Coordinates of C-alpha atoms in Angstrom, one line a residue:
Chain A
M17 CA 133.3 92.1 93.6
N18 CA 129.8 90.8 93.3
A19 CA 128.6 93.5 95.6
L20 CA 130.0 96.2 93.2
R21 CA 128.4 94.4 90.3
C22 CA 125.0 94.4 92.0
V23 CA 125.3 98.1 92.9
L24 CA 126.3 99.0 89.3
T25 CA 123.5 96.9 87.8
V26 CA 120.9 98.6 89.9
A27 CA 122.5 102.0 89.2
G28 CA 122.5 101.3 85.5
N29 CA 118.8 100.3 85.5
T30 CA 117.9 103.3 87.6
M31 CA 119.6 105.5 85.0
R32 CA 117.7 103.8 82.2
E33 CA 114.4 104.3 84.0
A34 CA 115.2 108.0 84.8
I35 CA 116.3 108.7 81.2
R36 CA 112.9 107.3 80.0
S37 CA 111.0 109.6 82.4
R38 CA 109.0 112.4 80.8
V39 CA 109.1 114.5 84.0
L40 CA 112.9 114.7 83.6
Y41 CA 112.8 115.9 80.0
T42 CA 110.1 118.5 80.8
L43 CA 112.3 119.9 83.6
L44 CA 115.4 119.8 81.5
F45 CA 113.5 121.6 78.7
F46 CA 112.4 124.4 81.0
A47 CA 115.9 124.6 82.5
I48 CA 117.5 125.1 79.1
L49 CA 114.7 127.5 78.2
L50 CA 115.4 129.6 81.3
I51 CA 119.2 129.6 80.6
G52 CA 118.4 130.9 77.1
T53 CA 116.0 133.5 78.5
G54 CA 118.9 134.9 80.5
S55 CA 120.2 136.5 77.3
L56 CA 116.8 138.2 76.9
L57 CA 116.6 139.4 80.5
S58 CA 120.1 140.8 80.3
T59 CA 119.0 143.2 77.5
L60 CA 116.7 144.9 80.0
S61 CA 119.8 146.3 81.7
Y62 CA 122.5 148.6 80.2
V63 CA 125.0 147.6 82.9
E64 CA 126.4 144.2 83.9
R65 CA 124.5 142.4 81.2
E66 CA 126.9 139.5 81.3
R67 CA 126.4 139.2 85.1
I68 CA 122.6 139.0 84.8
L69 CA 122.8 136.5 82.0
Q70 CA 125.1 134.2 84.0
D71 CA 123.3 134.7 87.3
V72 CA 120.0 133.6 85.7
G73 CA 121.7 130.7 83.9
L74 CA 123.5 129.3 87.0
A75 CA 120.3 129.8 89.2
A76 CA 118.3 128.0 86.6
I77 CA 120.7 125.1 86.6
R78 CA 120.7 124.8 90.4
I79 CA 116.9 125.2 90.8
F80 CA 116.0 122.7 88.1
G81 CA 118.7 120.3 89.2
V82 CA 117.4 120.3 92.7
A83 CA 113.8 120.0 91.5
I84 CA 114.8 116.9 89.5
A85 CA 116.7 115.5 92.5
I86 CA 113.7 115.9 94.8
F87 CA 110.9 114.9 92.4
V88 CA 112.7 111.8 91.1
G89 CA 114.5 111.1 94.3
I90 CA 111.4 110.9 96.6
G91 CA 109.9 108.1 94.5
L92 CA 113.2 106.3 94.2
I93 CA 112.5 103.6 96.7
H94 CA 108.8 104.1 97.3
R95 CA 108.0 103.4 93.6
E96 CA 109.9 100.0 93.9
V97 CA 107.9 99.1 97.0
D98 CA 104.6 100.4 95.6
R99 CA 105.0 98.5 92.3
R100 CA 106.3 95.5 94.2
T101 CA 109.4 95.3 91.8
I102 CA 111.4 95.2 95.0
Y103 CA 110.2 91.7 95.9
T104 CA 111.9 90.0 93.1
I105 CA 115.1 92.0 93.4
L106 CA 115.6 91.5 97.2
S107 CA 115.0 87.8 96.8
K108 CA 118.2 87.7 94.8
P109 CA 121.7 87.7 96.4
I110 CA 121.8 91.5 96.9
S111 CA 121.6 93.2 100.2
R112 CA 119.2 96.0 100.9
T113 CA 122.0 98.5 101.3
Q114 CA 123.5 97.5 97.9
F115 CA 120.1 98.1 96.4
L116 CA 119.7 101.5 98.0
V117 CA 123.2 102.6 97.1
G118 CA 122.7 101.4 93.5
K119 CA 119.4 103.4 93.2
Y120 CA 121.1 106.4 94.7
L121 CA 124.1 106.2 92.4
G122 CA 121.9 105.7 89.3
L123 CA 120.0 108.9 90.0
V124 CA 123.1 110.9 90.8
A125 CA 124.7 109.8 87.6
T126 CA 121.5 110.8 85.7
L127 CA 121.6 114.2 87.4
W128 CA 125.2 114.7 86.6
L129 CA 124.5 113.9 83.0
Q130 CA 121.7 116.4 83.0
L131 CA 124.0 118.9 84.7
A132 CA 126.5 118.4 81.8
I133 CA 123.7 119.1 79.3
M134 CA 122.6 122.2 81.1
A135 CA 126.3 123.3 81.5
A136 CA 126.8 122.9 77.8
A137 CA 123.7 125.0 77.1
F138 CA 124.9 127.6 79.6
A139 CA 128.4 127.7 78.0
G140 CA 126.8 128.1 74.6
V141 CA 124.6 131.0 75.7
S142 CA 127.5 132.7 77.4
L143 CA 129.7 132.4 74.3
L144 CA 127.0 133.7 72.1
A145 CA 126.5 136.7 74.3
E146 CA 130.3 137.1 74.5
A147 CA 130.3 136.6 78.2
P148 CA 133.3 135.0 79.9
F149 CA 133.2 131.3 80.6
G150 CA 136.1 129.8 82.4
A151 CA 137.4 127.7 85.3
G152 CA 135.4 129.7 87.9
H153 CA 132.2 128.7 86.1
L154 CA 133.3 125.1 85.9
A155 CA 134.0 125.1 89.7
A156 CA 130.5 126.6 90.4
L157 CA 128.9 123.9 88.2
S158 CA 131.0 121.2 89.9
L159 CA 129.7 122.3 93.3
A160 CA 126.2 122.4 92.0
G161 CA 126.7 118.7 91.2
V162 CA 127.8 118.1 94.8
E163 CA 124.6 119.9 96.0
F164 CA 122.5 117.6 93.8
A165 CA 124.2 114.6 95.2
V166 CA 123.4 115.7 98.8
V167 CA 119.8 116.6 97.9
V168 CA 119.3 113.1 96.2
A169 CA 120.7 111.5 99.4
V170 CA 118.2 113.5 101.5
A171 CA 115.4 112.5 99.1
T172 CA 116.6 108.8 99.2
L173 CA 116.6 108.9 103.0
F174 CA 112.9 110.0 103.2
S175 CA 111.9 107.8 100.3
S176 CA 113.2 104.8 102.2
F177 CA 110.5 105.0 104.8
T178 CA 107.7 107.4 103.9
T179 CA 105.3 108.3 101.1
P180 CA 106.4 110.5 98.2
M181 CA 104.1 113.3 99.4
L182 CA 105.7 113.5 102.8
A183 CA 109.2 112.8 101.4
S184 CA 108.8 115.8 99.0
L185 CA 107.7 118.0 101.9
F186 CA 110.6 116.9 104.1
A187 CA 113.2 117.1 101.4
T188 CA 112.1 120.5 100.2
G189 CA 112.0 121.7 103.8
L190 CA 115.4 120.4 104.5
W191 CA 116.7 121.9 101.2
A192 CA 115.3 125.3 102.3
I193 CA 116.7 125.1 105.8
G194 CA 120.0 123.9 104.3
H195 CA 120.3 127.2 102.3
L196 CA 119.3 129.3 105.3
S197 CA 121.2 127.6 108.1
R198 CA 124.4 129.6 107.6
D199 CA 122.5 132.9 107.8
L200 CA 120.5 131.6 110.7
R201 CA 123.7 130.8 112.6
Q202 CA 125.0 134.3 111.9
L203 CA 121.8 135.7 113.2
G204 CA 122.0 133.5 116.3
L205 CA 125.5 134.6 117.0
Q206 CA 124.4 138.2 116.9
S207 CA 121.3 137.5 119.0
N208 CA 120.9 138.0 122.7
D209 CA 118.4 135.2 122.9
V210 CA 120.3 132.2 124.2
V211 CA 117.6 129.7 123.0
F212 CA 117.6 131.1 119.5
R213 CA 121.4 131.0 119.4
H214 CA 121.5 127.4 120.4
V215 CA 118.7 126.4 118.0
A216 CA 120.4 128.1 115.1
Q217 CA 123.7 126.4 116.0
V218 CA 122.1 123.0 116.2
L219 CA 120.3 123.5 112.9
H220 CA 123.5 124.5 111.3
R221 CA 125.2 121.3 112.5
C222 CA 122.4 118.9 112.0
V223 CA 121.4 120.0 108.5
P224 CA 123.7 120.1 105.4
D225 CA 124.8 123.7 104.8
L226 CA 123.9 123.9 101.2
S227 CA 125.2 127.4 100.8
A228 CA 128.7 125.8 101.0
F229 CA 128.1 124.6 97.5
D230 CA 127.3 128.0 96.0
L231 CA 130.2 129.6 94.1
T232 CA 127.8 131.5 91.7
S233 CA 128.9 135.0 93.0
Q234 CA 132.6 134.3 92.6
A235 CA 132.2 132.7 89.2
V236 CA 130.0 135.5 87.8
H237 CA 132.1 138.3 89.1
G238 CA 135.3 136.6 88.1
L239 CA 136.7 136.5 91.6
P240 CA 139.6 134.2 92.4
I241 CA 138.6 130.7 93.6
A242 CA 141.1 128.8 95.7
A243 CA 141.5 125.1 95.4
S244 CA 140.2 124.7 99.0
D245 CA 137.0 126.5 98.0
L246 CA 136.4 123.5 95.8
W247 CA 137.8 120.4 97.6
I248 CA 136.6 121.3 101.1
P249 CA 132.9 121.6 100.0
W250 CA 133.4 118.4 98.0
I251 CA 134.6 116.5 101.1
Y252 CA 131.9 118.1 103.2
G253 CA 129.2 117.1 100.7
M254 CA 130.4 113.6 100.3
G255 CA 130.6 113.3 104.1
W256 CA 126.9 114.3 104.3
V257 CA 126.1 111.8 101.5
V258 CA 127.7 109.0 103.5
V259 CA 125.8 110.0 106.7
L260 CA 122.4 110.3 105.0
L261 CA 122.8 107.1 103.1
G262 CA 124.0 105.4 106.3
I263 CA 120.8 106.5 108.1
A264 CA 118.7 105.5 105.0
S265 CA 120.4 102.1 105.0
F266 CA 119.8 101.6 108.7
V267 CA 116.1 102.3 108.3
F268 CA 115.7 100.4 105.1
E269 CA 117.5 97.2 106.4
R270 CA 114.9 97.1 109.2
R271 CA 111.8 97.7 107.1
D272 CA 109.1 95.1 106.5
F273 CA 107.7 95.0 103.0
R274 CA 104.1 94.0 103.7
Chain B
M3 CA 108.2 63.0 104.9
K4 CA 110.4 60.2 103.7
S5 CA 113.1 59.3 106.2
G6 CA 116.6 60.3 105.0
V7 CA 115.3 63.1 102.9
R8 CA 117.2 66.3 103.6
D9 CA 115.2 69.2 104.9
V10 CA 115.6 72.1 102.5
V11 CA 113.3 74.5 104.3
V12 CA 112.9 74.4 108.0
V13 CA 110.4 76.7 109.9
E14 CA 110.2 76.4 113.6
A15 CA 107.8 78.3 115.9
L16 CA 107.7 81.2 113.6
E17 CA 105.7 84.2 114.8
K18 CA 104.9 87.5 113.2
T19 CA 103.1 90.4 114.8
F20 CA 102.2 93.5 112.9
R21 CA 101.3 96.9 114.4
A22 CA 98.3 98.6 112.8
G23 CA 96.7 101.9 113.1
L24 CA 97.8 105.1 114.9
L25 CA 97.7 103.4 118.3
G26 CA 100.0 100.6 117.0
R27 CA 97.5 97.8 117.9
K28 CA 99.2 94.4 117.7
K29 CA 97.9 91.8 115.3
K30 CA 99.4 88.3 115.3
V31 CA 99.5 87.1 111.7
L32 CA 101.7 84.0 112.3
D33 CA 101.2 82.1 115.5
G34 CA 104.1 79.8 116.1
I35 CA 104.1 77.9 112.8
S36 CA 106.4 75.0 112.1
F37 CA 106.9 72.8 109.0
R38 CA 109.7 71.3 106.9
V39 CA 110.2 70.9 103.1
G40 CA 112.2 68.0 101.9
D41 CA 114.7 68.0 99.0
G42 CA 113.1 67.6 95.5
E43 CA 109.6 67.9 96.8
I44 CA 106.8 70.1 95.4
F45 CA 105.4 71.4 98.7
G46 CA 102.0 73.1 98.7
F47 CA 101.4 75.8 101.3
V48 CA 97.6 75.9 101.4
G49 CA 95.2 78.2 103.1
P50 CA 92.4 80.7 102.6
N51 CA 93.0 84.3 101.8
G52 CA 94.4 86.1 104.9
A53 CA 95.6 82.9 106.5
G54 CA 99.3 84.0 106.6
K55 CA 100.7 82.2 103.5
T56 CA 102.2 85.3 101.8
T57 CA 103.5 86.6 105.2
T58 CA 105.3 83.2 105.7
L59 CA 106.7 83.4 102.2
K60 CA 107.9 87.0 102.7
V61 CA 109.6 86.0 105.9
L62 CA 111.4 83.2 104.0
M63 CA 112.4 85.7 101.3
G64 CA 113.7 88.1 103.9
L65 CA 111.2 90.8 103.0
I66 CA 109.6 90.7 106.4
R67 CA 111.4 90.0 109.7
A68 CA 109.9 87.4 112.0
S69 CA 108.9 88.5 115.5
A70 CA 110.0 85.1 117.0
G71 CA 111.0 81.6 115.9
R72 CA 113.5 80.4 113.3
A73 CA 113.5 79.9 109.5
T74 CA 116.3 78.4 107.4
I75 CA 116.7 77.6 103.8
L76 CA 119.4 75.1 102.8
G77 CA 120.8 75.6 106.4
H78 CA 121.1 79.4 106.1
D79 CA 119.2 81.8 108.2
V80 CA 116.7 83.7 106.0
A81 CA 118.1 87.0 107.1
E82 CA 121.3 86.4 105.1
S83 CA 121.5 87.5 101.5
A84 CA 124.5 85.7 99.9
F85 CA 122.8 82.2 99.9
R86 CA 119.9 83.6 97.8
R87 CA 122.0 82.6 94.8
Q88 CA 120.4 79.2 95.5
I89 CA 116.8 80.2 95.6
G90 CA 114.3 81.7 93.2
F91 CA 111.1 83.6 94.0
L92 CA 108.0 84.3 92.0
P93 CA 105.8 86.8 93.9
E94 CA 102.0 86.9 93.6
N95 CA 101.0 89.0 90.5
P96 CA 104.6 89.8 89.7
Y97 CA 105.5 93.3 88.6
F98 CA 108.6 94.1 86.5
Y99 CA 110.1 97.2 85.0
E100 CA 107.7 97.6 82.1
Y101 CA 110.1 99.7 80.1
L102 CA 112.4 96.7 79.7
T103 CA 111.9 93.8 77.2
G104 CA 111.6 90.2 78.3
R105 CA 115.2 89.6 77.4
E106 CA 116.5 92.7 79.2
I107 CA 114.7 91.9 82.4
L108 CA 116.3 88.4 82.5
R109 CA 119.7 89.9 81.8
F110 CA 119.1 92.4 84.7
Y111 CA 118.1 89.6 87.2
A112 CA 121.0 87.4 85.9
R113 CA 123.5 90.2 86.7
V114 CA 122.1 90.8 90.1
S115 CA 122.1 87.1 90.8
G116 CA 125.8 86.8 90.0
V117 CA 125.5 84.8 86.8
P118 CA 128.9 84.9 84.9
R119 CA 128.8 87.6 82.3
A120 CA 129.6 85.2 79.5
E121 CA 126.6 83.0 80.3
I122 CA 123.9 85.7 80.7
D123 CA 122.7 85.9 77.1
A124 CA 122.7 82.2 76.4
R125 CA 120.8 81.6 79.7
A126 CA 118.2 84.3 79.0
T127 CA 117.6 82.9 75.5
R128 CA 117.3 79.3 76.8
L129 CA 114.9 80.3 79.6
L130 CA 112.7 82.4 77.3
E131 CA 112.4 79.4 75.1
W132 CA 111.7 77.1 78.1
V133 CA 108.8 79.3 79.3
G134 CA 107.5 79.8 75.7
L135 CA 108.3 83.5 75.4
S136 CA 110.9 83.4 72.6
H137 CA 108.4 85.1 70.2
A138 CA 108.1 88.1 72.6
A139 CA 111.7 88.2 73.9
D140 CA 112.3 91.7 72.5
A141 CA 108.9 93.2 73.2
R142 CA 108.5 95.6 76.1
L143 CA 106.9 94.0 79.2
R144 CA 104.1 96.6 79.2
T145 CA 102.8 94.8 76.1
Y146 CA 102.7 91.4 77.9
S147 CA 99.5 89.6 79.0
K148 CA 99.1 88.4 82.6
G149 CA 100.0 84.9 81.7
M150 CA 103.1 86.1 79.8
L151 CA 104.2 88.1 82.9
Q152 CA 103.7 85.1 85.1
R153 CA 105.9 83.1 82.8
T154 CA 108.5 85.9 82.8
G155 CA 108.3 85.7 86.6
I156 CA 109.1 82.0 86.5
A157 CA 112.0 82.6 84.1
Q158 CA 113.5 85.3 86.4
A159 CA 113.1 83.0 89.3
L160 CA 115.2 80.4 87.5
V161 CA 117.7 82.6 85.7
H162 CA 120.5 81.8 88.2
D163 CA 119.6 78.0 88.3
P164 CA 118.5 77.9 91.9
K165 CA 118.0 74.7 94.0
V166 CA 114.8 75.9 95.6
V167 CA 112.0 77.8 93.9
F168 CA 109.3 79.7 95.8
L169 CA 106.0 80.5 94.0
D170 CA 103.3 82.7 95.5
E171 CA 99.9 81.9 94.0
P172 CA 101.4 81.1 90.6
M173 CA 98.1 80.2 89.0
S174 CA 95.9 83.0 90.5
G175 CA 94.1 85.2 88.0
L176 CA 95.1 83.2 85.0
D177 CA 92.7 81.7 82.5
P178 CA 92.4 77.9 82.2
I179 CA 95.1 77.7 79.4
G180 CA 97.4 80.0 81.4
R181 CA 96.9 77.9 84.5
K182 CA 97.7 74.7 82.6
E183 CA 100.9 76.2 81.2
I184 CA 102.1 77.2 84.6
R185 CA 101.2 73.9 86.1
D186 CA 103.2 72.1 83.4
L187 CA 106.1 74.4 84.1
V188 CA 106.0 73.5 87.8
L189 CA 105.9 69.8 87.0
R190 CA 108.9 70.3 84.7
L191 CA 110.8 72.0 87.6
R192 CA 110.4 68.7 89.6
E193 CA 111.8 66.8 86.6
T194 CA 114.9 69.0 86.8
G195 CA 115.4 68.1 90.4
K196 CA 114.4 71.4 92.0
T197 CA 112.5 71.7 95.2
V198 CA 109.4 73.8 94.8
F199 CA 107.5 75.6 97.6
M200 CA 104.1 76.8 96.3
N201 CA 101.6 79.0 98.1
T202 CA 98.1 78.5 96.8
H203 CA 94.4 78.5 97.8
I204 CA 93.4 76.5 94.7
L205 CA 92.9 72.8 95.7
S206 CA 93.0 71.4 92.2
D207 CA 96.5 72.8 91.8
V208 CA 97.6 71.1 95.0
E209 CA 96.1 67.8 93.9
T210 CA 97.8 68.0 90.5
V211 CA 101.3 69.0 91.4
C212 CA 102.1 68.8 95.1
D213 CA 103.8 65.9 96.9
R214 CA 103.1 67.3 100.4
V215 CA 101.0 70.1 101.9
A216 CA 100.7 72.2 104.9
I217 CA 97.4 73.9 105.7
I218 CA 97.5 77.2 107.4
V219 CA 94.4 78.8 108.9
K220 CA 94.5 82.0 110.9
G221 CA 98.2 81.9 111.3
R222 CA 98.4 78.3 112.6
I223 CA 99.4 75.1 110.8
R224 CA 96.4 72.8 110.9
Y225 CA 97.8 69.9 108.9
E226 CA 101.1 68.8 107.4
G227 CA 101.5 65.7 105.4
G228 CA 101.1 63.9 102.1
T229 CA 98.8 65.5 99.5
H230 CA 96.8 62.4 98.9
D231 CA 96.4 61.6 102.6
F232 CA 95.0 65.1 102.9
L233 CA 92.7 65.0 100.0
D234 CA 91.5 61.4 100.8
E235 CA 90.5 62.5 104.3
G236 CA 86.8 61.9 104.7
E237 CA 84.6 60.9 101.9
C238 CA 84.6 62.5 98.5
M239 CA 81.4 62.5 96.4
S240 CA 80.7 62.4 92.7
D241 CA 77.8 63.8 90.6
L242 CA 76.3 61.5 88.0
V243 CA 73.8 62.3 85.3
L244 CA 71.9 59.4 83.8
Q245 CA 69.5 59.3 80.9
A246 CA 67.0 56.7 79.7
V247 CA 66.7 55.3 83.2
P248 CA 64.3 52.4 83.5
P249 CA 61.5 53.2 86.0
A250 CA 62.5 50.3 88.3
L251 CA 66.0 51.6 88.6
G252 CA 64.8 55.2 89.1
E253 CA 62.6 54.1 92.0
R254 CA 65.3 52.1 93.6
L255 CA 67.8 55.0 93.4
E256 CA 65.1 57.4 94.8
A257 CA 64.5 54.9 97.6
D258 CA 68.2 54.9 98.4
R259 CA 68.1 58.8 98.5
L260 CA 70.7 59.2 95.9
V261 CA 68.7 61.3 93.5
V262 CA 69.5 65.0 93.8
R263 CA 67.4 66.3 90.9
G264 CA 65.1 65.1 88.1
R265 CA 62.4 62.5 87.6
G266 CA 61.5 60.1 84.9
D267 CA 64.2 59.0 82.5
R268 CA 66.8 61.7 83.3
I269 CA 68.1 62.0 86.8
E270 CA 71.1 63.5 88.7
L271 CA 72.7 61.6 91.5
R272 CA 75.3 62.2 94.2
V273 CA 77.2 59.2 95.4
R274 CA 80.3 58.3 97.3
D275 CA 83.4 58.1 95.1
K276 CA 83.9 54.5 96.1
E277 CA 80.4 53.5 95.0
V278 CA 80.6 55.2 91.5
G279 CA 82.0 52.1 89.7
E280 CA 79.3 49.8 91.1
L281 CA 76.5 52.2 90.4
L282 CA 77.6 52.7 86.8
Q283 CA 77.7 49.0 86.2
V284 CA 74.2 48.6 87.6
A285 CA 72.9 51.6 85.4
L286 CA 74.5 50.2 82.2
A287 CA 73.2 46.7 82.9
A288 CA 69.7 48.2 83.3
G289 CA 70.1 50.0 79.9
A290 CA 70.5 53.6 81.2
R291 CA 72.8 56.0 79.4
I292 CA 75.6 57.8 81.3
V293 CA 75.6 61.5 80.4
S294 CA 78.3 62.6 82.8
V295 CA 80.4 61.7 85.9
S296 CA 81.9 64.7 87.8
P297 CA 83.9 64.3 91.0
H298 CA 82.4 66.7 93.5
R299 CA 85.3 68.5 95.1
R300 CA 84.7 69.6 98.6
S301 CA 85.4 73.3 99.1
L302 CA 88.7 74.3 100.7
E303 CA 86.7 75.4 103.7
E304 CA 85.1 72.0 104.1
I305 CA 88.5 70.3 103.9
F306 CA 90.0 72.7 106.4
L307 CA 87.2 72.0 108.8
S308 CA 87.6 68.3 108.2
A309 CA 91.3 68.6 108.8
V310 CA 90.8 70.6 112.0
A311 CA 88.1 68.2 113.2
H312 CA 90.4 65.3 112.4
Q313 CA 93.3 66.9 114.3
E314 CA 91.1 67.7 117.3
S315 CA 89.6 64.2 117.4
A316 CA 93.1 62.7 117.1
S317 CA 94.3 64.9 120.0
A318 CA 91.3 63.9 122.1
A319 CA 92.0 60.2 121.5
G320 CA 95.6 60.7 122.4
M321 CA 96.8 59.7 118.9
P322 CA 100.0 61.1 117.4
R323 CA 99.3 63.9 114.9

């Protein structure tokens, strides 16, 4: 019970810190601006105006959400060590893992709050442009939230043992590979090069497949989305969160704070 | 240490080796240190910068893992976290979330420390008052002075009413008023029955507040014992300034090689502490005026050297240390 209280206290404080960050508001402002710009871009085309509007809007939400996840996530632990605020916290009856999980949950909660704000802006722009907004869009937004949770876990892992600069490089690299790994695996399967086939296969297994969280196309085109299209990626994403935080905790528990 | 006093902190053969540089060259920072802190004591852990004081404290706080040896607090291995409900820690130059107010930061630490929800607000208010920060309780920490942050640090260390309090250089970087305030707070901790472990390199702090000390130099304990035994080791000197000194007395003092500076009716002397009283009586009787008497504190380095020399001569003579 006390463990949960510790985790929630750290999470609450992380949310409070993130909400007071200017970087976050700047990114949120540009995200909403880009969602709004979608309606302007859609006027450039005579056909599929609604599709362009929603493509741009959902892409803006995902890109800015991931940007916030990486830029805030990479400093999540490092900032605490650098400012030495971690000394007083870890001298209290809280384990390092509880602290790490609390920091993680705080940032994920902040990102989901931001996602809700961006989703409301997206829904508003869609309704103004008389574009459809329904369950498919909500499903796509929900999986964007899972992708953010996975990316924050990646950033937290790197933040637990390296500098923000390296962590941002690693996290961005892993995010890019995560989006390409499915295509790479397909290429590998069609390739005659055994080494490339194996490398593509290993990459696909060892890196979160972030394209699994992309329902943009189905949502925008109004294609049917089965329940399994939602819950399987949710479980897959949460599985990766547990693995990534597990590794982060293993590293963090053994770290010396000099 | 008094017999029968329970050991609150026990450190035995503690070692810490860091790896530095690309080649991972080893550097031994703690070299088999051992000491004990008794219940209710104010224990001074003294040493020059880089001696290993903060590393020792970080091992005790679980922030650094020892390479070898054993450290326990209240019978618990320092790697555990649950027992930390019974200890408080003030790091050197403490940093806090500057976007929080003094009251908010205490609430935060109280929650993390497992203080019952119903007690948190009352305890935060009481502690802010105790450390003299009631007037700034609702101001953001970014507006606090260094002394105020130090007092906030002491308040957070006490928010869960711990039995043992660890302070890392609590007076460093403070002005004389700030140092006095912190010194008074440390003495008040003893009155409340808490055991205090204090890292410091300022001897006057040790002399004023500590019951026992351990000296660490280059990762090794050079001395452990009562503060006054430590400070009384060797001879201490005092500087005296006299005015309207009669020529006969002046000549006599010069002949005794006590005069450091000055001639004629105003002279400065350096004498052994134990001779100060006698000399003052002679000077007053001769009609001289006493301008000042200042105990001449030996530098920490001098006392370290003296402690080491004493230890070595004791070893050579086969005496118990």
